[in-house]
XYZ file of C-alpha atoms in Angstrom:
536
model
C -3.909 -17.840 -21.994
C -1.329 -19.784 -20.055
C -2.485 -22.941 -17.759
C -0.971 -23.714 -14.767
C -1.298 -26.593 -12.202
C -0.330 -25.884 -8.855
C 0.649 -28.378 -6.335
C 0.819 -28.617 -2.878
C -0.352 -31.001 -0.152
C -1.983 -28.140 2.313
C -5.562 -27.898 2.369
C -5.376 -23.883 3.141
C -2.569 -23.063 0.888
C -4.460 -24.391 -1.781
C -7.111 -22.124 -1.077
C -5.003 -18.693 -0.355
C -2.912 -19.692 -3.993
C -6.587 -20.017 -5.623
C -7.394 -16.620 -4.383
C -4.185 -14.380 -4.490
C -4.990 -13.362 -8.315
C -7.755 -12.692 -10.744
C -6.288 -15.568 -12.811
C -7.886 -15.014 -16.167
C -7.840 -11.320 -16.672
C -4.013 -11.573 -15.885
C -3.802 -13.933 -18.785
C -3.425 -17.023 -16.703
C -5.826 -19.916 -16.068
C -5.728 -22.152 -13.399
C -6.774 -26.056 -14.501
C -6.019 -27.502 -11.519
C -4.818 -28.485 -7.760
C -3.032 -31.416 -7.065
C -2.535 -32.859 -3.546
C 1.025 -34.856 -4.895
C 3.522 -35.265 -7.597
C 1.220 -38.741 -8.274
C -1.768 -36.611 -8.777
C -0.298 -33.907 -10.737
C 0.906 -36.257 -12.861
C -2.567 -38.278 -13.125
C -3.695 -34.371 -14.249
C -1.125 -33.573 -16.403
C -1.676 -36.668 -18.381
C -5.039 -35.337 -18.938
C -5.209 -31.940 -18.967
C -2.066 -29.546 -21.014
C -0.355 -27.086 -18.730
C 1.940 -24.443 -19.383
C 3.549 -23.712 -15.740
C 3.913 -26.064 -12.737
C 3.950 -24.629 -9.704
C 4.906 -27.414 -6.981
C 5.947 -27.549 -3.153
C 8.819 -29.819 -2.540
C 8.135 -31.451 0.582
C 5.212 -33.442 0.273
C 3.776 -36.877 1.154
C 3.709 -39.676 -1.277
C 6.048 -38.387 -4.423
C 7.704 -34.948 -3.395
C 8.337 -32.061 -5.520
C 11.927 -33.121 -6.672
C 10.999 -36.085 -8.205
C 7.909 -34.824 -10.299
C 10.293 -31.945 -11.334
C 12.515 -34.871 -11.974
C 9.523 -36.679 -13.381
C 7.987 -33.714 -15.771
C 11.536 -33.476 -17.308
C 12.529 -37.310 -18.958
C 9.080 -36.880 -19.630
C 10.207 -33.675 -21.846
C 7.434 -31.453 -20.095
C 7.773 -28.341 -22.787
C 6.635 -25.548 -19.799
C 7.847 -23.925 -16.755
C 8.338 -25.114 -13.461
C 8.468 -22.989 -10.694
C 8.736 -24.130 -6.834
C 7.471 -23.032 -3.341
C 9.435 -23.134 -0.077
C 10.438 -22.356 3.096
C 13.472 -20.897 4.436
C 14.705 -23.497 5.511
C 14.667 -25.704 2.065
C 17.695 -24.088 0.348
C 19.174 -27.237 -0.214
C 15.980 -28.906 -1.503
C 15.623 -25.182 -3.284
C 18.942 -25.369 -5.251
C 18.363 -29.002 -6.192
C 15.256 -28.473 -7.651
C 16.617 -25.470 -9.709
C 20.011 -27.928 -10.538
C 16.712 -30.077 -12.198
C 15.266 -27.965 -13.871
C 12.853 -25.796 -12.153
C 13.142 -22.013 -13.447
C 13.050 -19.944 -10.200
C 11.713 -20.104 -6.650
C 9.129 -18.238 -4.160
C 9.215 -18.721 -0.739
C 5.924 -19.318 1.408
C 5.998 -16.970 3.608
C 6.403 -14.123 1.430
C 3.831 -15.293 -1.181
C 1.299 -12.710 -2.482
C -0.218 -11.906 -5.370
C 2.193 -8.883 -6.647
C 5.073 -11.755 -6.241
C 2.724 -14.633 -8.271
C 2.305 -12.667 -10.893
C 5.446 -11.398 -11.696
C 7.026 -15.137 -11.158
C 4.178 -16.335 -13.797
C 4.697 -13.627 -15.995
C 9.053 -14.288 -16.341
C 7.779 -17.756 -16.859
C 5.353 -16.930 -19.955
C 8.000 -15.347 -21.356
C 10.561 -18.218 -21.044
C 7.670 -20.154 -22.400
C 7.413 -17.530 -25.798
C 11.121 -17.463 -25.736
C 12.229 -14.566 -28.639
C 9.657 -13.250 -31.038
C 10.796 -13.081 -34.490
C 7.521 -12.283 -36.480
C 4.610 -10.427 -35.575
C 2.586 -11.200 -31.638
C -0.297 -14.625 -32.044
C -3.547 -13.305 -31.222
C -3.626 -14.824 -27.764
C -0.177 -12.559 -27.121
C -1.199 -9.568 -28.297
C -4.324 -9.605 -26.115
C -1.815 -10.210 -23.114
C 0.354 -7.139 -24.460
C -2.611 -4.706 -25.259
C -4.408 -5.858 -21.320
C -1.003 -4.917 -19.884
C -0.699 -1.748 -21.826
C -4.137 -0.827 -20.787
C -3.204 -1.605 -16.900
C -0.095 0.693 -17.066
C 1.531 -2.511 -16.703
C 5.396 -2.960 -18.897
C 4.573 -4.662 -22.008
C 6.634 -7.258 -22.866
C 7.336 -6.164 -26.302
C 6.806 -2.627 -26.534
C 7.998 -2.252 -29.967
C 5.722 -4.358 -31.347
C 2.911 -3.188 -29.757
C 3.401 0.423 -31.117
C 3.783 -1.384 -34.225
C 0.618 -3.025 -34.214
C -1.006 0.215 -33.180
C 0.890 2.082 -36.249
C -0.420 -0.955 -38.750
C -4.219 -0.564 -37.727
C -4.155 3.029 -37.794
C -7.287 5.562 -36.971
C -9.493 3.194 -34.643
C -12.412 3.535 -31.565
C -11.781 2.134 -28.490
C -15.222 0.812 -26.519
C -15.077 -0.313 -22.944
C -17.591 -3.101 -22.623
C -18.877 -4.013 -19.147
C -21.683 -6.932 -18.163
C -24.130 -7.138 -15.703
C -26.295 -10.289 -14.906
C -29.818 -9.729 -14.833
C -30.209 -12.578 -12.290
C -27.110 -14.764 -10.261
C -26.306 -17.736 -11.842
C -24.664 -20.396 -9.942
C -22.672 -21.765 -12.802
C -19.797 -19.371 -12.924
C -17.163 -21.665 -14.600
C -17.381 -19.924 -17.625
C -16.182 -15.845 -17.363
C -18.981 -13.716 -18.919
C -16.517 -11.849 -20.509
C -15.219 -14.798 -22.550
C -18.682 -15.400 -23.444
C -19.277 -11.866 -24.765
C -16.725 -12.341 -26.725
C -17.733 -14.537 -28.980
C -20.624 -13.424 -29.706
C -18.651 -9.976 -30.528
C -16.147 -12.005 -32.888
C -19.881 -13.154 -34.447
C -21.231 -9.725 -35.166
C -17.953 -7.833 -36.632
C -16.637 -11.127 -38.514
C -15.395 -9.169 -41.703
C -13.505 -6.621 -39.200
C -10.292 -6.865 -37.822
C -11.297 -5.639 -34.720
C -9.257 -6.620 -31.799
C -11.623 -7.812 -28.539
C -9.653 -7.718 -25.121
C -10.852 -9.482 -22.228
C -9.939 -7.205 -19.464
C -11.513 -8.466 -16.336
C -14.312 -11.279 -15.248
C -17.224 -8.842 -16.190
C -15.406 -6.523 -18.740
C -13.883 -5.987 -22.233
C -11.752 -3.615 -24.324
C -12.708 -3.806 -27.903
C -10.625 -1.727 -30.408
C -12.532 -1.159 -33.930
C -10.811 -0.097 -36.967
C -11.716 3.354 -38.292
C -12.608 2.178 -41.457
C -15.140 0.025 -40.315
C -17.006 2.977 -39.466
C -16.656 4.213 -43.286
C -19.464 4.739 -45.375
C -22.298 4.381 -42.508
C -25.021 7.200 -41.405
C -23.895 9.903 -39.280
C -24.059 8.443 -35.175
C -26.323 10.212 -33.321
C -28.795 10.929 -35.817
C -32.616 10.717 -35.719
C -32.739 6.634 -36.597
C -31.628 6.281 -33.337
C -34.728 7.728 -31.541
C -34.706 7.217 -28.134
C -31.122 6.148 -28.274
C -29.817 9.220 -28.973
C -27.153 10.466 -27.625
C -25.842 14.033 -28.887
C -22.640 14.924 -29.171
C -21.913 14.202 -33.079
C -18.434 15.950 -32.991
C -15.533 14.810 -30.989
C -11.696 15.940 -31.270
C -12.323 17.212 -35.024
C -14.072 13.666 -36.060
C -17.157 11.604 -35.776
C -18.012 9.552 -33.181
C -18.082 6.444 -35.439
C -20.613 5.468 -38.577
C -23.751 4.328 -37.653
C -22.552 0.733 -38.976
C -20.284 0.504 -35.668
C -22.996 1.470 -33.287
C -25.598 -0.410 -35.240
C -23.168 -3.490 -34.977
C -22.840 -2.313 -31.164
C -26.454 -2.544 -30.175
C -27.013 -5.955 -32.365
C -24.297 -7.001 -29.458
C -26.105 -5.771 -26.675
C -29.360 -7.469 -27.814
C -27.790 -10.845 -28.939
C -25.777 -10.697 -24.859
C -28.978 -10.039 -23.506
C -30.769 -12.815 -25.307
C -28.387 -15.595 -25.083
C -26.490 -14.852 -21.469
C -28.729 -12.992 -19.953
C -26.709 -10.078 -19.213
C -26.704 -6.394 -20.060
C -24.139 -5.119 -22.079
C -22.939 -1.327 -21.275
C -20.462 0.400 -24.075
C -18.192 3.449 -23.771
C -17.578 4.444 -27.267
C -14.509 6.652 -28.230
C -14.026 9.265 -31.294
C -11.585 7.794 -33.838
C -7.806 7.175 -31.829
C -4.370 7.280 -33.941
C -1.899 6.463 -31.404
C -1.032 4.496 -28.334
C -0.775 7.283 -25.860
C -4.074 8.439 -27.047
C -5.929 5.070 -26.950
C -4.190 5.485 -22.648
C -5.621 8.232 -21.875
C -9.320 6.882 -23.859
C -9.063 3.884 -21.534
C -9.076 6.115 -18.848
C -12.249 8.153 -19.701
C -13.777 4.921 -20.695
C -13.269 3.437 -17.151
C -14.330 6.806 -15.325
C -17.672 7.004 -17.684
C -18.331 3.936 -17.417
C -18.923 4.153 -13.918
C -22.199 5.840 -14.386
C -23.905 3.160 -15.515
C -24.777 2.582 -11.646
C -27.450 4.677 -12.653
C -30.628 3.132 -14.222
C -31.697 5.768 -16.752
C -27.825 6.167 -18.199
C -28.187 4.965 -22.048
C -26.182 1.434 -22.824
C -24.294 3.475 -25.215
C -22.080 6.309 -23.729
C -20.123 8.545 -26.381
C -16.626 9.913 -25.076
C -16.052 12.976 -23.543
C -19.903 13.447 -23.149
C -19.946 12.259 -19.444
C -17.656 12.360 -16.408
C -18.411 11.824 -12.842
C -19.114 14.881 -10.927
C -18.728 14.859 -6.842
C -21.502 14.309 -5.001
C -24.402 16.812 -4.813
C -24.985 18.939 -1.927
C -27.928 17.055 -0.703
C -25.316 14.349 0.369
C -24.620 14.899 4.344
C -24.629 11.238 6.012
C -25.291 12.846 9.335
C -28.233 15.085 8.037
C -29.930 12.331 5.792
C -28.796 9.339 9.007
C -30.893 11.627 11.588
C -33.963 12.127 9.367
C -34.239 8.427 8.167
C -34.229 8.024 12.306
C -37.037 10.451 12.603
C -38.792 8.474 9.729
C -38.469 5.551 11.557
C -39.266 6.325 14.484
C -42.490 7.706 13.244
C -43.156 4.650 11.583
C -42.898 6.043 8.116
C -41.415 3.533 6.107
C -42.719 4.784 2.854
C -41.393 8.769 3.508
C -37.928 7.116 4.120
C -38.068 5.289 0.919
C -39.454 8.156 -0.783
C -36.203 10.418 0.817
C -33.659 7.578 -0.381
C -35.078 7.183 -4.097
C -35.276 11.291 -4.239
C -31.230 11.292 -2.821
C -30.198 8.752 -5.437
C -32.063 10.079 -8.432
C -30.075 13.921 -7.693
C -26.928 12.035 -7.574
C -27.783 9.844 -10.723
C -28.735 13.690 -12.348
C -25.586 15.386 -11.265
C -23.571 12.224 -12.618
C -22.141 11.557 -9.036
C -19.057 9.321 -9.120
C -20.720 6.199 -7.827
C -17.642 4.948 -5.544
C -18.692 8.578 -3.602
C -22.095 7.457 -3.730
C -21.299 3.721 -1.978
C -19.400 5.703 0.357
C -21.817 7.793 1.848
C -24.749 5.616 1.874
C -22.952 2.954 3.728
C -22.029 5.705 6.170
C -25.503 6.716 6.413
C -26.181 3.099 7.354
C -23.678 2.993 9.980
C -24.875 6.018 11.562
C -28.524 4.919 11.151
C -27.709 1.397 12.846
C -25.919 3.529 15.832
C -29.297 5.697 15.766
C -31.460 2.878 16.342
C -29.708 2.036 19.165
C -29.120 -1.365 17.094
C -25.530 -1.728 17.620
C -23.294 -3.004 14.558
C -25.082 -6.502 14.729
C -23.524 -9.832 12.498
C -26.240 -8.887 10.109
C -26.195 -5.415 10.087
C -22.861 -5.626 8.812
C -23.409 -8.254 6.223
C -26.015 -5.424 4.739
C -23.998 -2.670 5.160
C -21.141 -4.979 2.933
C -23.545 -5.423 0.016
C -24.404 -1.485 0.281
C -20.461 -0.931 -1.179
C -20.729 -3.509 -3.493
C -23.930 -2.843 -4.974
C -23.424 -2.492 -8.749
C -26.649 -0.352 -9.404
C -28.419 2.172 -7.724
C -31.674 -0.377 -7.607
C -29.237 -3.035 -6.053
C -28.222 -0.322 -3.497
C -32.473 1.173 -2.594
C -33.219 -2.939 -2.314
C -30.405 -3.351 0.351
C -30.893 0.200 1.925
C -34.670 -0.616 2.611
C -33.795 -4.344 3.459
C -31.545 -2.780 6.215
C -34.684 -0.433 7.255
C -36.811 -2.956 7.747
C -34.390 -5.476 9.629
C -34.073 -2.198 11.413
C -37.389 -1.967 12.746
C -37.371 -5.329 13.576
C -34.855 -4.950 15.732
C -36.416 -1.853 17.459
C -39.405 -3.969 18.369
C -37.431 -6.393 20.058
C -35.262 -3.560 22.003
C -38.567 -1.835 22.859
C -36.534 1.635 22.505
C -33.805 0.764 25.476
C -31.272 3.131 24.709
C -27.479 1.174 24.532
C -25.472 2.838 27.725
C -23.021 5.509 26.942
C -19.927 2.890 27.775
C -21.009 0.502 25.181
C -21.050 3.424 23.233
C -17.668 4.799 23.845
C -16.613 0.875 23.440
C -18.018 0.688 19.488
C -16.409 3.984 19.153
C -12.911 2.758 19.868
C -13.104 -0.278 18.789
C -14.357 1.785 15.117
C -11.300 4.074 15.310
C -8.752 0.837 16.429
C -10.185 -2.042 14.192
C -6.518 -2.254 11.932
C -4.376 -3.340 14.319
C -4.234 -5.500 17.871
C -7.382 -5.137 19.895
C -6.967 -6.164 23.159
C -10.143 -6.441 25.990
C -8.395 -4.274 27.710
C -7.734 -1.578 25.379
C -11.550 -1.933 24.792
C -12.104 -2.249 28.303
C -10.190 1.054 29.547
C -11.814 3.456 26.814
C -14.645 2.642 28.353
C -13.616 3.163 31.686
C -14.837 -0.061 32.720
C -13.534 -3.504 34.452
C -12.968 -6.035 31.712
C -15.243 -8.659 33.215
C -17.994 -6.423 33.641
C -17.623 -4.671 29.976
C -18.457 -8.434 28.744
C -21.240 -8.827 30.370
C -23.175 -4.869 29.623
C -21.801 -5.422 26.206
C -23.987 -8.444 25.655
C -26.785 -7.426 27.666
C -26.724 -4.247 25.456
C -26.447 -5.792 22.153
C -27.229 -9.124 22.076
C -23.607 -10.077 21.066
C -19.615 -10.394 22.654
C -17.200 -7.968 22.061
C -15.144 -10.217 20.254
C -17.974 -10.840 17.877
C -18.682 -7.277 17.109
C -15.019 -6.736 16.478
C -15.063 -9.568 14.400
C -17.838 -8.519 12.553
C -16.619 -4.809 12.104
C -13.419 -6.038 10.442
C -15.232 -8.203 7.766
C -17.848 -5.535 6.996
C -14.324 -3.110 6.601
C -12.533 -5.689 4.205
C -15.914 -6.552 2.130
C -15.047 -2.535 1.508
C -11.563 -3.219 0.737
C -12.399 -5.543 -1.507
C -14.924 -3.253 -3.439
C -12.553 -0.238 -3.395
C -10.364 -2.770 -5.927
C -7.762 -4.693 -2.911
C -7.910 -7.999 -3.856
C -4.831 -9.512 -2.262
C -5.937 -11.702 0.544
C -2.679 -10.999 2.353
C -3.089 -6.915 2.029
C -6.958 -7.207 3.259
C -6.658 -9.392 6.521
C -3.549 -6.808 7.707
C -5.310 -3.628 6.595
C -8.540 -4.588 9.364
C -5.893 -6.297 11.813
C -5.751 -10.316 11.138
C -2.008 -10.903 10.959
C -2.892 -14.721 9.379
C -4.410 -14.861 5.764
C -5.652 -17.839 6.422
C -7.417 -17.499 9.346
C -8.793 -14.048 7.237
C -10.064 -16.127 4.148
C -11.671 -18.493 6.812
C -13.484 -15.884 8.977
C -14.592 -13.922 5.581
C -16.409 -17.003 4.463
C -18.292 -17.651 7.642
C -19.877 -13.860 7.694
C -20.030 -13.199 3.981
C -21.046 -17.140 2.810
C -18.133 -16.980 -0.012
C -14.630 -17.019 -0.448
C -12.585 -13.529 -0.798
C -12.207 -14.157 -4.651
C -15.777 -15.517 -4.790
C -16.822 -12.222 -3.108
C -14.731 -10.027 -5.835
C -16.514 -12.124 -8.801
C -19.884 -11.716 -7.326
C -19.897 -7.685 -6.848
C -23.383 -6.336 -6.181
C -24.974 -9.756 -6.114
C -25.879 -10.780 -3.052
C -24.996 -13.991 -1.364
C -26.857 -16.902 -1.355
């Protein structure tokens, strides 16, 4: 794991740099912002870092002379430097000083970061004579994973060749209640405990993501155990005893497995799901394992899938027929306007549970409930309201189909609130048509008058039916559509700040990280490491 210190004087570039990477699942961490070359030094003297990423023009001690600074000092890392266009002179000083390369501001995302920090890990390593550390290998092996270039390919097919037959088991974590202390990744945590339960086995553990792991288990670990899948297990059991011409594992690696699960659920908290492979013997094979791994995985959205999946067993299937937003949006109306709360709950839990039997992919499932919100909120003549949206947000990111029932009923019931307040006043056909466009135009410029003319109304008098329709201003609700559409964004798997504000129209990332807190509570990246958990 390399540690970098970035500094920069700018209140909001700090923030947008915080947020433009998963920093720890791309091998990174970041220990720290400084405001000036004074404090980065002040941090440096306490805290180790491997890169130093540093503006140049800066109050109090600029970035030249910490660069200048860091080297009679005989800092041992990196430095890399941020700029504007017009610093080229500053730019090719700073390089004449030391620094190893240079990104320019305006150009900065989180593609561009992370290949800059990756060229600089590998100055750090400099040529590898003997076989990868631990640490580097677990960088090489994420990256081969991620269909990302390894840095040494070689001896990563090497490594494979030395451990020969293994399993592969995708790991992922869920919290059984939000913790505020998130300093720690869970994943890191896990892993201990993981290095603590196979301690005589040279199994390699890969943290692949805040909430997720890769372990790969030698073969021979798996020797001499009982047959997986066999009656011990009891209600465990899984079926499937014969993969690709071998077994599944010995019941010592799945024994060892649930002793895991227990020991994360007792001491973090947390449930533990595994995706377990039938023994792998090469690289391209452990790829395309990965894969399945990642697709079965998925189904643990679903509350009665076992913590212990066996590949190929399961694969997400496409939703079942039952699964037609319009037909299931207009009955939930009809349930509500009957005042049937119950018979709509009883209709969602009955739609989930088919979709949980049929193994629906559970991105298809997110989908089409929070369309069935959307239409629903239309239906009840509610408008897309500031809270509406917030609700329809945590629909997509709900990591279980319990999380997703809570926030589908929450929304029913705010819902019926709202009805009572409306006493049934139906929203005019030109707000209507308004919503519509503003729906079908949210990713680029909106203009009032664009709004204004597919409505067929006078600018000045859309403003004031809009709010005496819904209770809000036009700019709000467009405002409020775009963050519900990049809370999606961001649970589809975009989580570059700069891709997400122009994808729903905000040409400014900062402005974008700004407006995201004030309607989801967090920060984009806080939002990505808090998937399925509501806000506070």
């Amino acid at each position: 794991m390399y540690r970098v210190l970035f500094v920069e004087d700018e209140v909001v570039m700090r923030v947008v740099f915080r947020d433009l990477i998963d920093w720890e699942s791309s091998g990174f961490r970041l220990i720290g912002m400084a405001s000036s070359g004074e404090e980065a030094l002040s941090v440096l003297a306490r805290n180790q870092a491997d890169i130093v990423i540093t503006d140049l023009v800066m109050s109090g001690m600029d970035g030249l002379e910490l660069i200048k600074r860091l080297k009679a000092n005989g800092f041992p890392g990196a430095i890399l430097v941020l700029s504007n266009y017009s610093d080229f002179n500053l730019v090719r000083e700073a390089l004449t000083c030391g620094a190893l390369d240079y990104m320019l501001k305006l150009d900065i995302n989180g593609t561009e970061l992370l290949k800059q920090l990756n060229a600089a890990a590998k100055k750090i390593d400099g040529p590898q004579d003997g076989p990868m550390s631990e640490t580097m290998l677990s960088a090489e092996l994420r990256k081969f994973f991620q269909n990302d270039q390894a840095a040494s390919p070689q001896e990563l097919a090497e490594t494979f060749k030395r451990r020969g037959a293994f399993h592969l088991c995708g790991v992922r974590l869920r919290a059984n209640a939000w913790r505020a202390n998130t300093r720690t990744k869970p994943a890191d945590q896990a892993r201990r405990i993981f290095l603590q339960v196979f301690p005589d086995v040279d199994a390699q553990i890969v943290v692949m993501e805040w909430d997720r792991l890769l372990l790969l288990i030698p073969g021979s670990a798996a020797e001499g155990g009982d047959h997986v899948g066999g009656d011990h297990m009891g209600g465990d059991h899984m079926g499937g005893d014969h993969m690709g011409g071998g077994h599944v594992g010995g019941g010592h690696v799945e024994n060892k497995l649930r002793q895991a699960i227990r020991e994360i659920h007792l001491y973090l908290d947390m449930t533990a799901f595994l995706v377990l492979s039938h023994p792998l013997g090469s690289p391209e094979l452990a790829r395309e394992a990965f894969a399945h791994c990642e697709e079965a995985g998925e189904l643990f959205f679903y509350p009665a899938t076992p913590p212990i999946l066996h590949l190929p067993d399961m694969a997400p299937q496409p939703l079942p027929e039952c699964c037609h937003a319009d037909s299931v949006a207009n009955r939930l109306n009809l349930l509500q306007k009957g005042q049937k709360p119950d018979a709509a709950a009883a209709l969602l839990s009955d739609i989930l549970a088919q979709c949980g039997q049929d193994r629906a992919r559970p991105a298809d499932v997110r989908d089409f409930i929070a369309e069935v919100a959307q239409k629903l909120v239309v239906l009840s003549k509610g408008g897309l309201h500031g809270a509406f949206s917030a609700q329809i947000a945590q629909l997509r990111d709900a990591d279980s189909a319990d999380k997703m029932l809570g926030c589908f009923l929450d929304l029913l019931s705010s819902l019926r609130e709202r009805a009572l307040v409306w006493q049934g006043r139906a929203i005019k056909k030109e707000v209507r048509d308004a919503m519509a466009y503003i729906h079908s135009h949210y990713m680029g410029k909106l203009s009032l008058e664009d709004v204004a003319r597919a409505a067929n109304l006078h600018p000045n008098y859309l403003c004031r039916l809009f709010k005496q329709e819904t209770g809000e201003t036009v700019s709000h609700y467009i405002t409020a559509y775009r963050m519900e559409r990049a809370a999606a964004l961001i649970a589809s798997g975009n989580t570059y700040v700069r891709d997400i504000a122009e994808q729903v129209g905000i040409d400014d990332p900062f402005y974008f990280a700004r407006v995201f807190k004030k309607y989801h509570h967090v920060t984009p990246s806080e939002y990505v490491a808090r998937k399925g958990t509501p806000p506070p």
